[in-house]
XYZ file of N, CA, C and O in Angstrom:
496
model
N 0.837 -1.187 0.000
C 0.000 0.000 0.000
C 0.879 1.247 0.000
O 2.062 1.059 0.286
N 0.453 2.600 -0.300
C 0.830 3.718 -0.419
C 1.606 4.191 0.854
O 0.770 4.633 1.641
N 3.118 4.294 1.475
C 3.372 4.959 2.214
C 4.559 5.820 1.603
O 5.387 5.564 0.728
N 4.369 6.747 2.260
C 5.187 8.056 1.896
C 5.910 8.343 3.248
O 5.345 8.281 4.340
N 7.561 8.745 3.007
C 8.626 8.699 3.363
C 8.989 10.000 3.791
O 9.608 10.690 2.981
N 8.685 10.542 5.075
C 9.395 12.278 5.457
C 10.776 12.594 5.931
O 11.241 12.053 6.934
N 11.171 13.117 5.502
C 12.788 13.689 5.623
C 13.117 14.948 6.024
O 12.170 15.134 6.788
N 13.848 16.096 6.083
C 14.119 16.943 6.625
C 14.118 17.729 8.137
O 14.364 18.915 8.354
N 13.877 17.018 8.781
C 13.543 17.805 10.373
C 14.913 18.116 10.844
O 16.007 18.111 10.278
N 14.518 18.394 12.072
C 15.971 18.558 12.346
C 15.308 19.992 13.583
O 14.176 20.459 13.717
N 16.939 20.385 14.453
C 16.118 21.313 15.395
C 16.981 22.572 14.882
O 18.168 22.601 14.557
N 15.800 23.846 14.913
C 16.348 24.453 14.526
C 15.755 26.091 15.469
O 14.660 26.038 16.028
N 16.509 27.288 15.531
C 16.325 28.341 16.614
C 14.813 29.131 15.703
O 14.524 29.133 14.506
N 14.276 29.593 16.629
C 12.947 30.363 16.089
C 13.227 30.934 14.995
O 14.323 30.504 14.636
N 12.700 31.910 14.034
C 13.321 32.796 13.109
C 13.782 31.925 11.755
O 13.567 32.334 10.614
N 14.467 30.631 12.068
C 14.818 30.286 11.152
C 14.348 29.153 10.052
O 13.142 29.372 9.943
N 14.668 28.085 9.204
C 13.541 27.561 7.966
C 14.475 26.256 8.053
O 15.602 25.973 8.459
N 13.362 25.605 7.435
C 13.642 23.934 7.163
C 13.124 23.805 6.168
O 12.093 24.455 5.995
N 13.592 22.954 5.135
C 12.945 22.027 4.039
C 12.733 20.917 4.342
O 13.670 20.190 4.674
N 11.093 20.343 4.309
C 10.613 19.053 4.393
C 10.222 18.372 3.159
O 9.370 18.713 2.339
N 11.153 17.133 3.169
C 10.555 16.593 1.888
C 9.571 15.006 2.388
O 9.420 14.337 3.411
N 9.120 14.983 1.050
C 8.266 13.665 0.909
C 8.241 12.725 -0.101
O 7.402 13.045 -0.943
N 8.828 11.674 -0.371
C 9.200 10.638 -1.099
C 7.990 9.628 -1.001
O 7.151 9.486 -0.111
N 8.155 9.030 -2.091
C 7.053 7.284 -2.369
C 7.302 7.182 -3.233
O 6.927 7.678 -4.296
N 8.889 5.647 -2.615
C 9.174 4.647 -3.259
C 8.546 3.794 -3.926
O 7.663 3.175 -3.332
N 8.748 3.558 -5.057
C 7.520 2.583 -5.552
C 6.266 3.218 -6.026
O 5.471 2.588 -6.722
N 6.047 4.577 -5.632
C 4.521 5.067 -6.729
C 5.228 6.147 -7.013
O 6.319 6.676 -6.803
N 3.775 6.349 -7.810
C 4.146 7.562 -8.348
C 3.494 8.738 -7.838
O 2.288 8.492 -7.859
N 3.674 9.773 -7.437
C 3.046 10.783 -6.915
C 2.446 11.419 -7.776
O 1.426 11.894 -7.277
N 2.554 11.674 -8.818
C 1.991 12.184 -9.329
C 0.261 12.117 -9.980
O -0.439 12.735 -10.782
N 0.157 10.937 -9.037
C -1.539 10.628 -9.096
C -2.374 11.292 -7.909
O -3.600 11.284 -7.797
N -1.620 11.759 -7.214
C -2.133 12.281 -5.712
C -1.744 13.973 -5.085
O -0.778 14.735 -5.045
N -3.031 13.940 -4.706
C -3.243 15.410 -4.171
C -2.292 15.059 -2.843
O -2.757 14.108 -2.214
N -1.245 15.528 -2.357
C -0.394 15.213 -0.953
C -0.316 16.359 -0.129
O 0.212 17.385 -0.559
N -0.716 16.301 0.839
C -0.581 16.794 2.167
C 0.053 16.503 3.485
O 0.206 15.393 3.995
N 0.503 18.021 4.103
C 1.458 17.947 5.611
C 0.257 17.772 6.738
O -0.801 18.381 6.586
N 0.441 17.049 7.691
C 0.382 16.838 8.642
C 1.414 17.138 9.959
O 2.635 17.100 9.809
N 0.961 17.353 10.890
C 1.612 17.859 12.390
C 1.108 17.218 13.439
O -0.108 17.174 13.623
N 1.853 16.728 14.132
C 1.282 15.987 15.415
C 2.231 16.972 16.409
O 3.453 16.922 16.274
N 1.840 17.548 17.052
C 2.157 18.515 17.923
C 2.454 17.693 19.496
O 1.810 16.684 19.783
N 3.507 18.275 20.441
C 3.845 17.480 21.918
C 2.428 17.416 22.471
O 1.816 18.426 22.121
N 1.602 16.502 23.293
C 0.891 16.106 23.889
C -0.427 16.164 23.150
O -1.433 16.582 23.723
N -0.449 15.773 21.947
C -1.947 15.449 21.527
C -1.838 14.006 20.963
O -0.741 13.539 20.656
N -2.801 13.425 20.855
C -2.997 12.563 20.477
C -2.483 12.280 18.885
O -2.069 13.240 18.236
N -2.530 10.807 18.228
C -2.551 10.489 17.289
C -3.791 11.032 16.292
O -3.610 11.308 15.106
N -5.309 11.155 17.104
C -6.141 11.398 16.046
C -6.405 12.832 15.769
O -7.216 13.419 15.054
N -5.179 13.310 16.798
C -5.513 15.481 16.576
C -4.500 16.342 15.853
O -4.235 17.538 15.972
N -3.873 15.144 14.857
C -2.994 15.340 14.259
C -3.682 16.487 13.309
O -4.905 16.538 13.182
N -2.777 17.423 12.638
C -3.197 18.375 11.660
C -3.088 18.891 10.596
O -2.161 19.694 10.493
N -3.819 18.694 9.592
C -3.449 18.747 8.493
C -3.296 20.468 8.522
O -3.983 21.293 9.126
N -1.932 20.688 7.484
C -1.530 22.045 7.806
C -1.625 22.747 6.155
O -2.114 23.828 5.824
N -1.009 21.759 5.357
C -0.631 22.234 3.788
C -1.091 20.733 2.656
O -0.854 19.529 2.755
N -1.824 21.558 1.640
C -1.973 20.585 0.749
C -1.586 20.932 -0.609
O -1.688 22.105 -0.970
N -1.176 20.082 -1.357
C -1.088 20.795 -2.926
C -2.252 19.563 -3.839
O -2.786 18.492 -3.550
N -2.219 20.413 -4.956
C -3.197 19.118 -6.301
C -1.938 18.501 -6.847
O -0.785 18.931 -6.871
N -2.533 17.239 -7.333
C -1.447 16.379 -8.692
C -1.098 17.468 -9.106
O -0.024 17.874 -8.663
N -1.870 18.387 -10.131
C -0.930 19.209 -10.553
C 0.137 20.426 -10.122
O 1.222 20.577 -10.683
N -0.259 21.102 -9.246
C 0.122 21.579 -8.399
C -0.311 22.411 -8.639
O 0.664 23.142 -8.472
N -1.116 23.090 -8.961
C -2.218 24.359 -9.313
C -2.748 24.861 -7.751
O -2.565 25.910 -7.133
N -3.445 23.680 -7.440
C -4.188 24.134 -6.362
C -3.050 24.180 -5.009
O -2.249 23.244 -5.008
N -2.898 25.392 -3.646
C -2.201 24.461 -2.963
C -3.154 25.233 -1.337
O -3.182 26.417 -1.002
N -3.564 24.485 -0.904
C -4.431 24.968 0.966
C -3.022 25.161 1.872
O -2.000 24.494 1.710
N -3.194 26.140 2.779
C -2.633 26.270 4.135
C -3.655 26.387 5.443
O -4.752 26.944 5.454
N -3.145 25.866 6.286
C -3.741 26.443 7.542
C -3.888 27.443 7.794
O -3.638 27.971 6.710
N -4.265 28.672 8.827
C -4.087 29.793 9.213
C -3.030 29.883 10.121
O -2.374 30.921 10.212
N -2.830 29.017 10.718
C -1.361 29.122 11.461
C -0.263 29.028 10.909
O 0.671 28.913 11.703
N 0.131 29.032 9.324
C 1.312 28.375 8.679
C 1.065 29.295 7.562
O 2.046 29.803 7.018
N 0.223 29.495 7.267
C -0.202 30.852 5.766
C 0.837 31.986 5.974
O 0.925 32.865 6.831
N 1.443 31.729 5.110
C 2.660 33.265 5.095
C 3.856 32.876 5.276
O 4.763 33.469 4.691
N 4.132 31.774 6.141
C 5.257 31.259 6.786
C 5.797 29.726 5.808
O 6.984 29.468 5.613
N 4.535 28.789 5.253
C 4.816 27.885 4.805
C 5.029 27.583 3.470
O 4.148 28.255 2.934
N 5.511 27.119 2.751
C 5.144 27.105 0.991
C 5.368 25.801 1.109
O 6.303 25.297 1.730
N 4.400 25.156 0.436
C 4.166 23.340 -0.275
C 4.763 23.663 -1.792
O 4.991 24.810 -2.176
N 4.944 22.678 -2.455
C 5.764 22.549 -3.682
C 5.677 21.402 -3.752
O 5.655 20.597 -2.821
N 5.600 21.139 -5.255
C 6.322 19.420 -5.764
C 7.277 19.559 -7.099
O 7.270 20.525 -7.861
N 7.938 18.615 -7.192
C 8.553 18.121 -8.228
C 8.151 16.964 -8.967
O 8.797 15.944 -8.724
N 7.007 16.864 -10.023
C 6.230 15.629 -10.181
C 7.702 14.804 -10.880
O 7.609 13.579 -10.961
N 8.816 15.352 -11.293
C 9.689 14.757 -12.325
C 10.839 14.236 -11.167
O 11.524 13.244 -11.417
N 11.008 15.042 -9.779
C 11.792 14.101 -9.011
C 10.897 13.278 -7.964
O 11.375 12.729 -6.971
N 9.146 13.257 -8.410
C 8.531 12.256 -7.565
C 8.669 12.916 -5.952
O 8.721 12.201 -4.952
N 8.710 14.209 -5.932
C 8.774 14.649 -4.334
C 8.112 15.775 -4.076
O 8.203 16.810 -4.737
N 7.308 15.570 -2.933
C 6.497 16.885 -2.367
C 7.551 17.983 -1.160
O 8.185 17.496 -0.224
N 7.511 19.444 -1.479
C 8.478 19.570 -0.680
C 7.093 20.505 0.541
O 5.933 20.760 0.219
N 7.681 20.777 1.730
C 7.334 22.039 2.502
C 8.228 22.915 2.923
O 8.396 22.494 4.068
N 8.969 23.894 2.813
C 9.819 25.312 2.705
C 8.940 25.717 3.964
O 7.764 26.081 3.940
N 9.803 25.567 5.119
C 9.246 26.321 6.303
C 10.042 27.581 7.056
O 10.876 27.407 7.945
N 9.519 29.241 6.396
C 10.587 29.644 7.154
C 9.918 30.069 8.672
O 9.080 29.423 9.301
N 10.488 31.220 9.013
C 9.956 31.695 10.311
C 9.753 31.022 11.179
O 8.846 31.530 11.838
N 10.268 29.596 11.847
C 9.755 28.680 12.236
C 9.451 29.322 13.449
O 10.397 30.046 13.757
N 8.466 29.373 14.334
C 8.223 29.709 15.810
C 8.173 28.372 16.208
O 7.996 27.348 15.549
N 8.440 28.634 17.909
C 8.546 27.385 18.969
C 7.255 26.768 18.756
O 7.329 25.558 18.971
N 6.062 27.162 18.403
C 4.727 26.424 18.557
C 4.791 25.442 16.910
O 3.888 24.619 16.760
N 5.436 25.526 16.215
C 5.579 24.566 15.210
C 6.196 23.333 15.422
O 5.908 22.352 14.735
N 7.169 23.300 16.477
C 7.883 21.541 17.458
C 6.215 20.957 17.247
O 5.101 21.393 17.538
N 6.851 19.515 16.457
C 6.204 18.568 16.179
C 6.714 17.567 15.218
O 7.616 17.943 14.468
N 6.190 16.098 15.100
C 6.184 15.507 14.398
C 5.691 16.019 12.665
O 4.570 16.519 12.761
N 6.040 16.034 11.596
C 5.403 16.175 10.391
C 5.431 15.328 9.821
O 6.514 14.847 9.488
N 4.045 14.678 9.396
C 3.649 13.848 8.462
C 3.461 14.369 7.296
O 3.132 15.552 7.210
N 3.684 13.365 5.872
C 2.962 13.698 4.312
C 1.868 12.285 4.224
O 2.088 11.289 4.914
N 0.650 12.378 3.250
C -0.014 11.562 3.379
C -0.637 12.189 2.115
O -0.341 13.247 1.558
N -1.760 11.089 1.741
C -1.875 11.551 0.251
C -3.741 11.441 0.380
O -4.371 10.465 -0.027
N -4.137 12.209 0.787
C -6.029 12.500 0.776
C -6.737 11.846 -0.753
O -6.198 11.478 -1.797
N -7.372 11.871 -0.563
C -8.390 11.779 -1.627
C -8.325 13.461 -2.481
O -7.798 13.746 -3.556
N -8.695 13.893 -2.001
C -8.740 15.300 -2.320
C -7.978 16.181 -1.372
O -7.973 15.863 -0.183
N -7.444 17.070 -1.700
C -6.909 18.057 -0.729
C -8.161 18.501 0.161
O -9.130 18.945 -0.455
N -8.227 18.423 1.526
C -9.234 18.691 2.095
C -10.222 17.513 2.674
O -11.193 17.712 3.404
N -9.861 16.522 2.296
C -10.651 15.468 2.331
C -10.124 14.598 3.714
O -8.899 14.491 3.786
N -10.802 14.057 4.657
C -10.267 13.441 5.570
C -10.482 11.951 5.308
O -11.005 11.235 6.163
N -10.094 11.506 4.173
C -9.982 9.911 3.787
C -8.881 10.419 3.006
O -8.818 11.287 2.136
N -7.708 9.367 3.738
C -6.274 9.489 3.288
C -5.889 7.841 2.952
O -6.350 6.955 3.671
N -5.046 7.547 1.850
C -4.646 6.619 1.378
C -3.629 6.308 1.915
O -2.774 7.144 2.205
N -3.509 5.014 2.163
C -1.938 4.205 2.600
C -2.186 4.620 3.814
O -3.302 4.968 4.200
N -0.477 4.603 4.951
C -0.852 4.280 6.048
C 0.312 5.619 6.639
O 0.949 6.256 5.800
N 0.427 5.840 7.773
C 1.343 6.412 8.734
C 2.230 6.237 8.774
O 2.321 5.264 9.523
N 3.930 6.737 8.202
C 5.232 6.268 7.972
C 5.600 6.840 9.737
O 4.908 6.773 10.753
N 6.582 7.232 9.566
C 7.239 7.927 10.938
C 7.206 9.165 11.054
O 6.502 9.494 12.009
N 7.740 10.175 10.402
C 7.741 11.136 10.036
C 8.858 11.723 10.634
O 9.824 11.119 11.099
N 8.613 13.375 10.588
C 9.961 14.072 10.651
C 10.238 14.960 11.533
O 10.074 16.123 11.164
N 10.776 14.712 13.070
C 10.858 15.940 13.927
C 11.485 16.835 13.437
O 12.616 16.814 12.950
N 10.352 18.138 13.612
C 10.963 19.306 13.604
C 10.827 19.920 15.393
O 9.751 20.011 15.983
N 11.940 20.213 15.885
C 12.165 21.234 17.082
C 12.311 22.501 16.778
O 13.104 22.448 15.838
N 12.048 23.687 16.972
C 12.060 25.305 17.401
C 12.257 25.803 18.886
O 11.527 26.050 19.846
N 13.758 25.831 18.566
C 14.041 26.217 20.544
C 15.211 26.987 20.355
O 16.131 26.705 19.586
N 15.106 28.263 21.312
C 16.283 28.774 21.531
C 17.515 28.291 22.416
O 18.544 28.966 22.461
């Protein structure tokens, strides 16, 4: 089944940016609308949050209101990778980040399953 592969975390001081990428070995992305997810310190697995989405094509792309201004989604359908460009990172962004691939951007029926994903820390 469909799992997708997150990379980039890492800890980094407020103010400053990370690139998150998203890989799937074995498909092709380019059939799927893909979206970020955040699991933030002390919430649960099911209050995870979808933050950024883009379309197959990449025409369309959603943000949260907490990440609008600060985040940019991107893909590369030709290197098969979804990126997220996070600058400004503030301390309230520490979390796990997931990619996952919806039905639709917006849609809370997501294909394939839960990889690991990618700590990002924001600490001075």
């Amino acid at each position: 089944q469909l799992q997708l592969v997150e990379s980039g975390g890492g800890l980094v001081q407020p103010g400053e940016s990370l690139r998150l990428s998203c890989a799937a070995p074995g498909f092709d992305l380019n059939y799927y609308d893909i979206g970020w997810y955040r699991q933030t310190p002390g919430k649960e697995r099911e209050e995870r949050e979808g933050i950024s989405c883009i379309s197959k094509s990449g025409d369309t792309t959603t943000y949260a209101d907490s990440v609008k201004g600060r985040f940019t989604i991107s893909r590369d359908n030709a290197k098969n990778v979804v990126y997220l460009q996070m600058n400004n990172l503030k301390p309230e962004d520490t979390a796990v980040y997931y990619c996952r691939a919806p039905a639709v951007c917006g849609s809370s029926i997501l294909f394939g399953s839960w990889a690991q994903g990618t700590q990002v820390t924001v600490s001075s």
